[in-house]
Amino acid sequence: MLRSPLPGSRASSLPRGFAGALYIDFLARICGLRGVKRYFEIGVHFGHTLAAVSCDTAVGVDPGYILDCNVMQGKRRAFLFQETSDRFFAETDLTQVLGGPVELAFLDGLHQFEFLLRDFANTERSCGPTSLIVMHDCMPLTAEMTSRDSAAPRSDPEPYSKMWTGDVWKIVPILRRYRPDLQVHLVDCAPTGLVCVTGLDPASTVLSDRYLDIVGEFAGIPSTEPEIGAMYAANPIVSAASILTGQDQGLFFRT
Ligand SMILES: C[S@@+](CC[C@H](N)C(=O)[O-])C[C@H]1O[C@@H](n2cnc3c(N)ncnc32)[C@H](O)[C@@H]1O
């Protein structure tokens, strides 16, 4: 992890950047290492992450696809749903479409924490005890990139001004507080980290039962440097290389 100050900017208590594998490469590698057959992705956009993973069956959900690559690479079949993740989960049995529990899920849809919370809880229902959920953009490098509005005016210097994580970093303290049974790993993938969760319990209803309480509580927590810094201080960052080589956290990641 690189430390502040930001180039051409003021000092910051947040990481300046992450030196691990690019998130898309980590995802593809972990998918291969785990021999994933059933892959699920929310937020497909151009299709770059979906194209990068090899598996038997893939399901992708996005209300606005702009596919510009061959997402079938390395796959037997793929099902694409052009709708919001909420509508998808309301109308579709993910386990049935995949032909079994999700083995690896990549959550990269709308970058507002209550959306990611619902995506996580809904995805976990289709997971098994050895599944892995990976979430993107939960490790911001500046407070400004956590704005809930992707079009908000920016004063961060480049390259930060081009990054938008929204406030999905809040999923980390939410899971720590409400789901202490989960293993939550912050991985130093470039550019804005990956948060990987194992020890999933498809029978758990805590997040849906407490959904309104959680949203009310965390909506009141500002996305300021001290709050985000406290999240980093409470959560060690694991190196992507150590996971990919099976040296660290290999048990949880089953590499
Ligand atoms: C950051 S992009 C995903 C990028 C892709 N995973 C990658 O790394 O190449 C976020 C995507 O989330 C989609 N999205 C926005 N709102 C959504 C929602 N409610 N449900 C699912 N996807 C949503 C957007 O259409 C957009 O394509």
CSV table of N, CA and C in Angstrom, one decimal, residues 25-137:
chain,number,residue,atom,x,y,z
A,25,ASP,N,-7.3,-8.7,-13.3
A,25,ASP,CA,-6.4,-9.8,-13.4
A,25,ASP,C,-6.5,-10.7,-12.1
A,26,PHE,N,-6.7,-10.1,-11.0
A,26,PHE,CA,-6.9,-10.9,-9.7
A,26,PHE,C,-8.1,-11.7,-9.8
A,27,LEU,N,-9.2,-11.1,-10.3
A,27,LEU,CA,-10.5,-11.8,-10.5
A,27,LEU,C,-10.3,-13.0,-11.4
A,28,ALA,N,-9.6,-12.8,-12.5
A,28,ALA,CA,-9.5,-13.9,-13.5
A,28,ALA,C,-8.6,-15.0,-12.9
A,29,ARG,N,-7.5,-14.6,-12.2
A,29,ARG,CA,-6.6,-15.6,-11.6
A,29,ARG,C,-7.3,-16.4,-10.5
A,30,ILE,N,-8.0,-15.7,-9.6
A,30,ILE,CA,-8.7,-16.4,-8.5
A,30,ILE,C,-9.7,-17.4,-9.0
A,31,CYS,N,-10.4,-17.0,-10.1
A,31,CYS,CA,-11.4,-17.8,-10.7
A,31,CYS,C,-10.7,-19.1,-11.2
A,32,GLY,N,-9.6,-18.9,-11.9
A,32,GLY,CA,-8.9,-20.1,-12.4
A,32,GLY,C,-8.3,-21.0,-11.3
A,33,LEU,N,-7.8,-20.3,-10.3
A,33,LEU,CA,-7.2,-21.1,-9.1
A,33,LEU,C,-8.2,-21.9,-8.4
A,34,ARG,N,-9.4,-21.4,-8.2
A,34,ARG,CA,-10.5,-22.0,-7.5
A,34,ARG,C,-11.2,-23.0,-8.4
A,35,GLY,N,-11.0,-23.0,-9.7
A,35,GLY,CA,-11.7,-23.9,-10.6
A,35,GLY,C,-13.2,-23.6,-10.7
A,36,VAL,N,-13.5,-22.3,-10.7
A,36,VAL,CA,-14.9,-21.8,-10.6
A,36,VAL,C,-15.7,-22.3,-11.8
A,37,LYS,N,-16.8,-22.9,-11.6
A,37,LYS,CA,-17.7,-23.3,-12.7
A,37,LYS,C,-18.9,-22.4,-12.8
A,38,ARG,N,-19.4,-21.8,-11.7
A,38,ARG,CA,-20.6,-21.0,-11.7
A,38,ARG,C,-20.2,-19.6,-11.2
A,39,TYR,N,-20.3,-18.6,-12.1
A,39,TYR,CA,-19.8,-17.2,-11.9
A,39,TYR,C,-21.0,-16.3,-12.0
A,40,PHE,N,-21.1,-15.3,-11.1
A,40,PHE,CA,-22.1,-14.3,-11.2
A,40,PHE,C,-21.6,-12.9,-11.1
A,41,GLU,N,-22.1,-12.0,-11.9
A,41,GLU,CA,-21.5,-10.6,-11.9
A,41,GLU,C,-22.7,-9.6,-12.0
A,42,ILE,N,-22.6,-8.6,-11.1
A,42,ILE,CA,-23.5,-7.5,-11.1
A,42,ILE,C,-22.7,-6.3,-11.5
A,43,GLY,N,-23.1,-5.6,-12.6
A,43,GLY,CA,-22.4,-4.4,-13.1
A,43,GLY,C,-21.4,-4.9,-14.2
A,44,VAL,N,-21.9,-5.2,-15.4
A,44,VAL,CA,-21.1,-5.8,-16.4
A,44,VAL,C,-20.5,-4.7,-17.4
A,45,HIS,N,-21.3,-3.6,-17.6
A,45,HIS,CA,-20.8,-2.5,-18.4
A,45,HIS,C,-20.3,-2.9,-19.8
A,46,PHE,N,-19.0,-2.7,-20.0
A,46,PHE,CA,-18.4,-3.1,-21.3
A,46,PHE,C,-18.2,-4.6,-21.4
A,47,GLY,N,-18.2,-5.3,-20.3
A,47,GLY,CA,-18.0,-6.7,-20.3
A,47,GLY,C,-16.6,-7.2,-20.1
A,48,HIS,N,-15.7,-6.2,-19.6
A,48,HIS,CA,-14.3,-6.6,-19.5
A,48,HIS,C,-14.0,-7.6,-18.4
A,49,THR,N,-14.7,-7.5,-17.3
A,49,THR,CA,-14.4,-8.4,-16.2
A,49,THR,C,-15.1,-9.8,-16.6
A,50,LEU,N,-16.3,-9.7,-17.1
A,50,LEU,CA,-17.0,-10.9,-17.5
A,50,LEU,C,-16.1,-11.7,-18.6
A,51,ALA,N,-15.6,-11.0,-19.5
A,51,ALA,CA,-14.8,-11.6,-20.6
A,51,ALA,C,-13.5,-12.3,-20.0
A,52,ALA,N,-13.0,-11.7,-18.9
A,52,ALA,CA,-11.7,-12.1,-18.4
A,52,ALA,C,-11.8,-13.4,-17.6
A,53,VAL,N,-13.0,-13.8,-17.1
A,53,VAL,CA,-13.1,-15.0,-16.2
A,53,VAL,C,-13.5,-16.2,-17.1
A,54,SER,N,-12.9,-17.3,-16.8
A,54,SER,CA,-13.2,-18.6,-17.4
A,54,SER,C,-14.0,-19.4,-16.5
A,55,CYS,N,-15.1,-20.0,-17.0
A,55,CYS,CA,-16.0,-20.8,-16.1
A,55,CYS,C,-16.9,-21.6,-17.0
A,56,ASP,N,-17.7,-22.4,-16.4
A,56,ASP,CA,-18.7,-23.2,-17.2
A,56,ASP,C,-19.9,-22.3,-17.5
A,57,THR,N,-20.5,-21.7,-16.4
A,57,THR,CA,-21.8,-21.0,-16.6
A,57,THR,C,-21.6,-19.6,-15.9
A,58,ALA,N,-21.9,-18.5,-16.7
A,58,ALA,CA,-21.9,-17.2,-16.1
A,58,ALA,C,-23.3,-16.5,-16.2
A,59,VAL,N,-23.6,-15.7,-15.2
A,59,VAL,CA,-24.8,-14.9,-15.2
A,59,VAL,C,-24.3,-13.5,-15.0
A,60,GLY,N,-24.8,-12.6,-15.9
A,60,GLY,CA,-24.4,-11.1,-15.7
A,60,GLY,C,-25.7,-10.3,-15.6
A,61,VAL,N,-25.7,-9.3,-14.8
A,61,VAL,CA,-26.8,-8.4,-14.6
A,61,VAL,C,-26.4,-6.9,-14.8
A,62,ASP,N,-27.0,-6.2,-15.6
A,62,ASP,CA,-26.7,-4.8,-15.8
A,62,ASP,C,-27.9,-4.1,-16.5
A,63,PRO,N,-28.4,-3.0,-16.0
A,63,PRO,CA,-29.5,-2.3,-16.7
A,63,PRO,C,-29.0,-1.6,-18.0
A,64,GLY,N,-27.7,-1.4,-18.2
A,64,GLY,CA,-27.2,-0.7,-19.3
A,64,GLY,C,-25.9,-1.2,-19.9
A,65,TYR,N,-26.0,-2.3,-20.6
A,65,TYR,CA,-24.8,-2.9,-21.2
A,65,TYR,C,-24.3,-2.0,-22.3
A,66,ILE,N,-22.9,-2.0,-22.4
A,66,ILE,CA,-22.3,-1.4,-23.6
A,66,ILE,C,-21.2,-2.3,-24.0
A,67,LEU,N,-21.5,-3.6,-24.2
A,67,LEU,CA,-20.5,-4.6,-24.5
A,67,LEU,C,-19.6,-4.3,-25.7
A,68,ASP,N,-18.3,-4.4,-25.4
A,68,ASP,CA,-17.4,-4.1,-26.5
A,68,ASP,C,-16.3,-5.2,-26.7
A,69,CYS,N,-16.6,-6.4,-26.1
A,69,CYS,CA,-15.7,-7.5,-26.2
A,69,CYS,C,-16.5,-8.8,-26.2
A,70,ASN,N,-15.7,-9.9,-26.4
A,70,ASN,CA,-16.4,-11.2,-26.5
A,70,ASN,C,-16.5,-11.8,-25.1
A,71,VAL,N,-17.6,-11.6,-24.4
A,71,VAL,CA,-17.8,-12.1,-23.1
A,71,VAL,C,-17.9,-13.6,-23.0
A,72,MET,N,-18.0,-14.3,-24.1
A,72,MET,CA,-18.1,-15.8,-24.1
A,72,MET,C,-16.7,-16.5,-23.9
A,73,GLN,N,-15.7,-15.7,-24.0
A,73,GLN,CA,-14.3,-16.3,-23.9
A,73,GLN,C,-14.3,-17.2,-22.7
A,74,GLY,N,-13.8,-18.4,-22.9
A,74,GLY,CA,-13.6,-19.4,-21.8
A,74,GLY,C,-14.8,-19.8,-21.1
A,75,LYS,N,-16.0,-19.7,-21.7
A,75,LYS,CA,-17.2,-20.2,-21.1
A,75,LYS,C,-18.0,-21.1,-22.0
A,76,ARG,N,-18.8,-22.0,-21.3
A,76,ARG,CA,-19.7,-22.8,-22.1
A,76,ARG,C,-21.0,-22.1,-22.3
A,77,ARG,N,-21.5,-21.4,-21.3
A,77,ARG,CA,-22.7,-20.6,-21.5
A,77,ARG,C,-22.8,-19.4,-20.6
A,78,ALA,N,-23.5,-18.4,-21.1
A,78,ALA,CA,-23.6,-17.1,-20.3
A,78,ALA,C,-25.0,-16.6,-20.5
A,79,PHE,N,-25.6,-16.2,-19.4
A,79,PHE,CA,-27.0,-15.6,-19.4
A,79,PHE,C,-26.9,-14.1,-19.0
A,80,LEU,N,-27.3,-13.2,-19.8
A,80,LEU,CA,-27.2,-11.8,-19.5
A,80,LEU,C,-28.6,-11.2,-19.3
A,81,PHE,N,-28.8,-10.6,-18.2
A,81,PHE,CA,-30.1,-9.9,-17.8
A,81,PHE,C,-29.9,-8.4,-17.9
A,82,GLN,N,-30.7,-7.8,-18.7
A,82,GLN,CA,-30.6,-6.3,-18.9
A,82,GLN,C,-31.6,-5.7,-18.0
A,83,GLU,N,-31.3,-5.5,-16.7
A,83,GLU,CA,-32.2,-4.9,-15.8
A,83,GLU,C,-31.4,-4.6,-14.5
A,84,THR,N,-32.1,-3.9,-13.6
A,84,THR,CA,-31.4,-3.6,-12.3
A,84,THR,C,-31.2,-4.9,-11.5
A,85,SER,N,-30.3,-4.9,-10.6
A,85,SER,CA,-30.1,-6.1,-9.8
A,85,SER,C,-31.3,-6.4,-8.9
A,86,ASP,N,-32.0,-5.3,-8.4
A,86,ASP,CA,-33.2,-5.5,-7.6
A,86,ASP,C,-34.2,-6.3,-8.4
A,87,ARG,N,-34.4,-5.8,-9.6
A,87,ARG,CA,-35.5,-6.5,-10.4
A,87,ARG,C,-35.1,-8.0,-10.7
A,88,PHE,N,-33.8,-8.1,-11.0
A,88,PHE,CA,-33.3,-9.5,-11.2
A,88,PHE,C,-33.6,-10.4,-10.1
A,89,PHE,N,-33.2,-10.0,-8.9
A,89,PHE,CA,-33.4,-10.9,-7.7
A,89,PHE,C,-34.9,-11.1,-7.4
A,90,ALA,N,-35.7,-10.1,-7.7
A,90,ALA,CA,-37.2,-10.2,-7.4
A,90,ALA,C,-37.8,-11.2,-8.3
A,91,GLU,N,-37.3,-11.4,-9.5
A,91,GLU,CA,-38.0,-12.2,-10.5
A,91,GLU,C,-37.2,-13.5,-10.9
A,92,THR,N,-36.0,-13.6,-10.5
A,92,THR,CA,-35.2,-14.7,-11.0
A,92,THR,C,-34.5,-15.5,-9.9
A,93,ASP,N,-34.5,-16.9,-10.1
A,93,ASP,CA,-33.9,-17.7,-9.1
A,93,ASP,C,-32.4,-18.0,-9.6
A,94,LEU,N,-31.5,-17.2,-9.0
A,94,LEU,CA,-30.1,-17.3,-9.5
A,94,LEU,C,-29.5,-18.7,-9.5
A,95,THR,N,-29.8,-19.4,-8.4
A,95,THR,CA,-29.3,-20.8,-8.3
A,95,THR,C,-29.7,-21.7,-9.4
A,96,GLN,N,-31.0,-21.5,-9.8
A,96,GLN,CA,-31.6,-22.3,-10.8
A,96,GLN,C,-30.9,-21.9,-12.2
A,97,VAL,N,-30.8,-20.6,-12.5
A,97,VAL,CA,-30.2,-20.3,-13.8
A,97,VAL,C,-28.7,-20.8,-13.9
A,98,LEU,N,-28.0,-20.7,-12.7
A,98,LEU,CA,-26.6,-21.1,-12.7
A,98,LEU,C,-26.5,-22.6,-12.8
A,99,GLY,N,-27.5,-23.3,-12.3
A,99,GLY,CA,-27.5,-24.8,-12.2
A,99,GLY,C,-26.8,-25.2,-10.9
A,100,GLY,N,-26.8,-24.4,-9.9
A,100,GLY,CA,-26.2,-24.7,-8.6
A,100,GLY,C,-25.8,-23.4,-7.9
A,101,PRO,N,-25.2,-23.5,-6.7
A,101,PRO,CA,-24.9,-22.3,-6.0
A,101,PRO,C,-23.8,-21.5,-6.7
A,102,VAL,N,-23.8,-20.2,-6.4
A,102,VAL,CA,-22.7,-19.3,-6.9
A,102,VAL,C,-21.4,-19.8,-6.3
A,103,GLU,N,-20.4,-19.9,-7.2
A,103,GLU,CA,-19.0,-20.2,-6.6
A,103,GLU,C,-18.2,-18.9,-6.4
A,104,LEU,N,-18.3,-18.0,-7.4
A,104,LEU,CA,-17.7,-16.7,-7.3
A,104,LEU,C,-18.6,-15.6,-7.8
A,105,ALA,N,-18.8,-14.6,-7.0
A,105,ALA,CA,-19.6,-13.5,-7.4
A,105,ALA,C,-18.8,-12.2,-7.4
A,106,PHE,N,-19.0,-11.4,-8.4
A,106,PHE,CA,-18.3,-10.1,-8.5
A,106,PHE,C,-19.4,-9.0,-8.5
A,107,LEU,N,-19.4,-8.2,-7.4
A,107,LEU,CA,-20.4,-7.2,-7.3
A,107,LEU,C,-19.8,-5.8,-7.6
A,108,ASP,N,-20.3,-5.2,-8.7
A,108,ASP,CA,-19.8,-4.0,-9.2
A,108,ASP,C,-20.9,-3.1,-9.9
A,109,GLY,N,-22.0,-3.1,-9.2
A,109,GLY,CA,-23.2,-2.4,-9.8
A,109,GLY,C,-23.2,-1.0,-9.3
A,110,LEU,N,-24.4,-0.5,-8.9
A,110,LEU,CA,-24.5,0.9,-8.5
A,110,LEU,C,-23.7,1.2,-7.2
A,111,HIS,N,-22.8,2.2,-7.2
A,111,HIS,CA,-21.9,2.5,-6.1
A,111,HIS,C,-22.5,3.3,-5.0
A,112,GLN,N,-23.6,2.9,-4.5
A,112,GLN,CA,-24.2,3.5,-3.3
A,112,GLN,C,-24.4,2.4,-2.3
A,113,PHE,N,-24.0,2.6,-1.1
A,113,PHE,CA,-23.8,1.5,-0.1
A,113,PHE,C,-25.1,0.7,0.1
A,114,GLU,N,-26.3,1.3,0.0
A,114,GLU,CA,-27.5,0.5,0.3
A,114,GLU,C,-27.8,-0.4,-0.9
A,115,PHE,N,-27.4,0.0,-2.1
A,115,PHE,CA,-27.5,-0.9,-3.2
A,115,PHE,C,-26.6,-2.1,-3.1
A,116,LEU,N,-25.3,-1.8,-2.7
A,116,LEU,CA,-24.4,-2.9,-2.6
A,116,LEU,C,-24.8,-3.9,-1.4
A,117,LEU,N,-25.4,-3.3,-0.4
A,117,LEU,CA,-25.8,-4.1,0.8
A,117,LEU,C,-26.9,-5.1,0.3
A,118,ARG,N,-27.8,-4.6,-0.5
A,118,ARG,CA,-28.9,-5.5,-1.1
A,118,ARG,C,-28.3,-6.5,-2.0
A,119,ASP,N,-27.4,-6.0,-2.9
A,119,ASP,CA,-26.7,-7.0,-3.8
A,119,ASP,C,-26.0,-8.1,-3.0
A,120,PHE,N,-25.3,-7.7,-1.9
A,120,PHE,CA,-24.6,-8.7,-1.2
A,120,PHE,C,-25.6,-9.7,-0.5
A,121,ALA,N,-26.6,-9.2,0.2
A,121,ALA,CA,-27.5,-10.1,0.9
A,121,ALA,C,-28.3,-11.0,-0.1
A,122,ASN,N,-28.7,-10.4,-1.3
A,122,ASN,CA,-29.4,-11.3,-2.2
A,122,ASN,C,-28.4,-12.3,-2.9
A,123,THR,N,-27.2,-11.9,-3.1
A,123,THR,CA,-26.2,-12.9,-3.7
A,123,THR,C,-25.9,-14.0,-2.7
A,124,GLU,N,-25.8,-13.6,-1.4
A,124,GLU,CA,-25.4,-14.6,-0.4
A,124,GLU,C,-26.4,-15.8,-0.3
A,125,ARG,N,-27.7,-15.4,-0.6
A,125,ARG,CA,-28.7,-16.4,-0.6
A,125,ARG,C,-28.5,-17.6,-1.6
A,126,SER,N,-27.7,-17.3,-2.6
A,126,SER,CA,-27.5,-18.3,-3.6
A,126,SER,C,-26.1,-18.8,-3.5
A,127,CYS,N,-25.4,-18.5,-2.4
A,127,CYS,CA,-24.0,-19.0,-2.2
A,127,CYS,C,-24.0,-20.3,-1.4
A,128,GLY,N,-22.9,-21.0,-1.4
A,128,GLY,CA,-22.6,-22.1,-0.5
A,128,GLY,C,-21.6,-21.8,0.5
A,129,PRO,N,-21.3,-22.7,1.4
A,129,PRO,CA,-20.3,-22.3,2.4
A,129,PRO,C,-18.9,-22.1,1.9
A,130,THR,N,-18.6,-22.5,0.7
A,130,THR,CA,-17.2,-22.3,0.2
A,130,THR,C,-17.2,-21.2,-0.9
A,131,SER,N,-18.3,-20.5,-1.1
A,131,SER,CA,-18.4,-19.5,-2.1
A,131,SER,C,-17.5,-18.3,-1.7
A,132,LEU,N,-17.2,-17.5,-2.7
A,132,LEU,CA,-16.5,-16.2,-2.5
A,132,LEU,C,-17.2,-15.1,-3.2
A,133,ILE,N,-17.5,-14.0,-2.4
A,133,ILE,CA,-18.0,-12.8,-3.0
A,133,ILE,C,-16.9,-11.7,-3.0
A,134,VAL,N,-16.7,-11.1,-4.2
A,134,VAL,CA,-15.7,-10.1,-4.4
A,134,VAL,C,-16.4,-8.8,-4.7
A,135,MET,N,-16.1,-7.7,-4.0
A,135,MET,CA,-16.7,-6.4,-4.2
A,135,MET,C,-15.7,-5.4,-4.6
A,136,HIS,N,-16.1,-4.6,-5.6
A,136,HIS,CA,-15.2,-3.6,-6.2
A,136,HIS,C,-15.4,-2.2,-5.6
A,137,ASP,N,-14.3,-1.4,-5.7
A,137,ASP,CA,-14.4,0.0,-5.3
A,137,ASP,C,-14.8,0.3,-3.9
